[in-house]
Coordinates of C-alpha atoms in Angstrom, one line a residue:
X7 CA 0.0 0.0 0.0
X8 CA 3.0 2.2 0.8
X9 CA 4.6 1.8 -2.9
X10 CA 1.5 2.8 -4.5
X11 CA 0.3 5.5 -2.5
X12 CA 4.2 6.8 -3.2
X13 CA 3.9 6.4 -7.5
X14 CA 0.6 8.2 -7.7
X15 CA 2.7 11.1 -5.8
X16 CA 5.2 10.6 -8.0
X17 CA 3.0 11.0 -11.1
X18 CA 1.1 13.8 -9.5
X19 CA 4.1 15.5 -9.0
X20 CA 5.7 15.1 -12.5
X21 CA 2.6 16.0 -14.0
X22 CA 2.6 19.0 -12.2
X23 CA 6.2 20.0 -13.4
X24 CA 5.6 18.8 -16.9
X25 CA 2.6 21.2 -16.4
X26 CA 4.7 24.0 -15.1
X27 CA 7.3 23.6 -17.9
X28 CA 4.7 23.9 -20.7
X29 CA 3.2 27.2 -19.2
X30 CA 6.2 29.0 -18.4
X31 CA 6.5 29.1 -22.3
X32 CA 10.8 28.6 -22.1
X33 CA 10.9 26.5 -25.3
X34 CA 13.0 27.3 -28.5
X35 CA 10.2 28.8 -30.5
X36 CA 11.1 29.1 -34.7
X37 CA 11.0 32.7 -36.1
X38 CA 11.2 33.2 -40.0
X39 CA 12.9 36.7 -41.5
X40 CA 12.4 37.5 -44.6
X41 CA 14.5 39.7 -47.0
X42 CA 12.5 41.3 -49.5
X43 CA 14.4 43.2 -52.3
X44 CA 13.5 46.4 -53.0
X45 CA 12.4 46.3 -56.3
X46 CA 13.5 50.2 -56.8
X47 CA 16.8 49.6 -55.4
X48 CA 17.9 46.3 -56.1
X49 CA 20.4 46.4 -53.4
X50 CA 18.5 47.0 -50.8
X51 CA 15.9 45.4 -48.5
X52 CA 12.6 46.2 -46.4
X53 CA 13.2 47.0 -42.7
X54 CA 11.5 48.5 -40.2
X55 CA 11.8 49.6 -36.4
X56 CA 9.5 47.1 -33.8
X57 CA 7.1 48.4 -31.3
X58 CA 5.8 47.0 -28.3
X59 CA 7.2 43.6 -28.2
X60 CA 11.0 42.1 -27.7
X61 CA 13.3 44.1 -29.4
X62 CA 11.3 47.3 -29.4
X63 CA 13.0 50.2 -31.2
X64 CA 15.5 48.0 -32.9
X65 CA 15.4 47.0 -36.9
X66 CA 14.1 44.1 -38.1
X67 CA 13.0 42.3 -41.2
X68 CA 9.7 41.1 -42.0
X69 CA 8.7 38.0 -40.3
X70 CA 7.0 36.0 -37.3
X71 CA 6.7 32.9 -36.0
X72 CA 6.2 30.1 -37.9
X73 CA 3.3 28.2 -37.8
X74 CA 2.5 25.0 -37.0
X75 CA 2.3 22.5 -40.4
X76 CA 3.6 25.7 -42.5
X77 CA 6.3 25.4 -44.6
X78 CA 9.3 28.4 -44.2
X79 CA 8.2 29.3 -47.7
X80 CA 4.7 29.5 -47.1
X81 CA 5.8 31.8 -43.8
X82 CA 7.4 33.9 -45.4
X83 CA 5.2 34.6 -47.7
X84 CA 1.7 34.9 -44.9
X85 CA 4.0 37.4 -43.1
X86 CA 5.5 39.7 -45.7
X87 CA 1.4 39.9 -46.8
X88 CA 0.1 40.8 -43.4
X89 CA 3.1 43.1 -42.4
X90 CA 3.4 44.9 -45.1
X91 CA 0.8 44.2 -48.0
X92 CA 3.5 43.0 -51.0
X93 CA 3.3 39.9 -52.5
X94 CA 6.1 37.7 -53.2
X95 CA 6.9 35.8 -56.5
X96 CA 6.2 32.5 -55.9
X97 CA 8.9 30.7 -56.9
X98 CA 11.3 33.7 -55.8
X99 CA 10.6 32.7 -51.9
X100 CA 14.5 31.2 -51.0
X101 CA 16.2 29.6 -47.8
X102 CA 18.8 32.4 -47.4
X103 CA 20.5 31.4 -43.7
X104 CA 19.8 30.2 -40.0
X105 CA 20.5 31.5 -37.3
X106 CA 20.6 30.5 -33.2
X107 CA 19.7 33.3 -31.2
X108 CA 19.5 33.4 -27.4
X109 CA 18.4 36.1 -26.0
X110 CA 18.9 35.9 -22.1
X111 CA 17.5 38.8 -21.0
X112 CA 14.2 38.6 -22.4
X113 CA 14.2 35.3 -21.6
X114 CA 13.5 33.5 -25.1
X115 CA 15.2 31.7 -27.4
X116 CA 15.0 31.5 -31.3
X117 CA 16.1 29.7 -34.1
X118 CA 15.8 32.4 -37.0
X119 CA 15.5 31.3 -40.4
X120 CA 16.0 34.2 -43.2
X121 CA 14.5 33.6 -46.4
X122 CA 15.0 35.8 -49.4
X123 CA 12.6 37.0 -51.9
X124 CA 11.3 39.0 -54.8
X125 CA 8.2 41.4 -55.0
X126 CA 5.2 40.4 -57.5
X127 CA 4.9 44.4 -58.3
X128 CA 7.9 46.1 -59.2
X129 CA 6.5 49.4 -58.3
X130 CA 4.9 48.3 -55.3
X131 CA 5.8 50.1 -51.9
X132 CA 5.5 48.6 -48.3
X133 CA 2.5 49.6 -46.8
X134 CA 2.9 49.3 -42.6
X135 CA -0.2 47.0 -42.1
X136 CA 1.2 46.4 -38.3
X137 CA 1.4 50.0 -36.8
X138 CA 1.0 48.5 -33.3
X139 CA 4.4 46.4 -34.0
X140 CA 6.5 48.5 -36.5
X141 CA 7.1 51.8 -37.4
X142 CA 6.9 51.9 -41.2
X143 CA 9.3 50.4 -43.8
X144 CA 12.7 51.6 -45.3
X145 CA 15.2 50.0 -47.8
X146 CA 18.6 49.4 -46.3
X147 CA 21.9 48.5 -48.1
X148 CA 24.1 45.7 -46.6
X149 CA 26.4 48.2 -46.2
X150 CA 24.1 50.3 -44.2
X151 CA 23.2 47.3 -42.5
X152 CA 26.6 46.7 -41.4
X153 CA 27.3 50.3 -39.8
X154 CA 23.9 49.5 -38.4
X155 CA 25.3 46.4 -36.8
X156 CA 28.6 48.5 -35.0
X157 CA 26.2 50.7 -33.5
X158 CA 24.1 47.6 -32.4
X159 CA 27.5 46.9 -30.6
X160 CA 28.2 49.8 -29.0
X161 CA 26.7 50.4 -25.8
X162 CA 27.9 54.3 -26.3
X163 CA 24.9 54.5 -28.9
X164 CA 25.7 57.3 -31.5
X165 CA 29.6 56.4 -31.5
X166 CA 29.7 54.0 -34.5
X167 CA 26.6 55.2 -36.8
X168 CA 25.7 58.5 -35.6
X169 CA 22.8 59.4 -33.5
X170 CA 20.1 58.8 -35.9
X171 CA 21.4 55.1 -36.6
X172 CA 19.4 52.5 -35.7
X173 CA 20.4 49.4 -33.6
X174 CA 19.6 45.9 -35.6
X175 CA 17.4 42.9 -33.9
X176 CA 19.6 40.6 -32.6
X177 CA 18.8 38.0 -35.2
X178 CA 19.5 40.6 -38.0
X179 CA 22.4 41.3 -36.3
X180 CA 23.3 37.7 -36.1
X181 CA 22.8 37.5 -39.9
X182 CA 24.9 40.8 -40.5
X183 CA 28.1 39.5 -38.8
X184 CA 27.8 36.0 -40.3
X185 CA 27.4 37.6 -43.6
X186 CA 26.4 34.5 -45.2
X187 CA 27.8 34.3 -49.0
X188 CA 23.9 33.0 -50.4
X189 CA 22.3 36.4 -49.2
X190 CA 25.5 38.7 -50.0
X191 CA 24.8 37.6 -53.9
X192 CA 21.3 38.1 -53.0
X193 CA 21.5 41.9 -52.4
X194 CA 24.9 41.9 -55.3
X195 CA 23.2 41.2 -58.3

């Protein structure tokens, strides 16, 4: 009688810890970036500043999280449409690079995967469909990116990329100092 009365506590209590584990939401969650060529400036791609969530008032690419049963294509896609009303070409909509980004202070953790991609409309502009999570939409060179990324660096802000430079997401600043050679082509030709 002991033993059992002992494993149903035992299965209470891991039930309550897987419980407790599940809602304190500390699981690698899957984020998907997208870099969308500006179709005026071939060299450049969409960015804009975030609001209101992790990461606020830093740059960032197009994206969210992706969803469960959708492929990274299909993602990236659903969230360049919502965020910022262009469509992509089809068959534009690339695996660019991944990224592993822990972000300890906010407590979360992402694998970032960028995909690359071309707009349907050339003459189309970003529309900022989100105003509750971004400011608006720019084009930024890789170069500007990278001076971007010193200032992201620098807790000094201002010292690296003047006052008025932004500081990157950390997964876009991931992606700027790996400078992988797939989306350096991307934004070169």
């Amino acid at each position: 009688m002991k033993d059992e009365h002992n494993d149903k506590d035992i299965i209470h209590t891991v039930r309550i810890e897987q419980t407790l584990v599940m809602s304190s939401n500390k699981v690698v969650r899957v984020g998907v970036g997208v870099l969308i060529r500006d179709p005026l400036h071939p060299t450049k791609v969409f960015a804009g500043i975030r609001k209101n969530s992790h990461g606020a008032n830093t740059l960032a690419l197009p994206g969210g999280h992706l969803e469960l049963y959708e492929s990274w294509e299909q993602c990236a896609i659903r969230e360049t449409l919502e965020e910022t009303g262009l469509q992509l070409v089809l068959d534009s909509v690339k695996f660019g690079h991944v990224t592993n980004d822990v972000m300890e202070k906010e407590g979360k953790h992402y694998v970032t995967i960028f995909m690359m991609g071309e707009c349907l409309c050339e003459v189309t502009r970003p529309k900022n469909l989100e105003p509750h999570k971004c400011s608006g939409w720019s084009s930024y060179s890789w170069e500007e990116l990278c001076r971007f990324a010193a200032n992201s660096k620098d807790d000094r802000s201002g010292d690296n990329g003047g006052e008025d430079a932004p500081k990157l997401f950390g997964p876009l600043l991931k992606l700027v100092d790996e400078a992988p050679p797939n989306i350096l082509h991307f934004l070169n030709r």
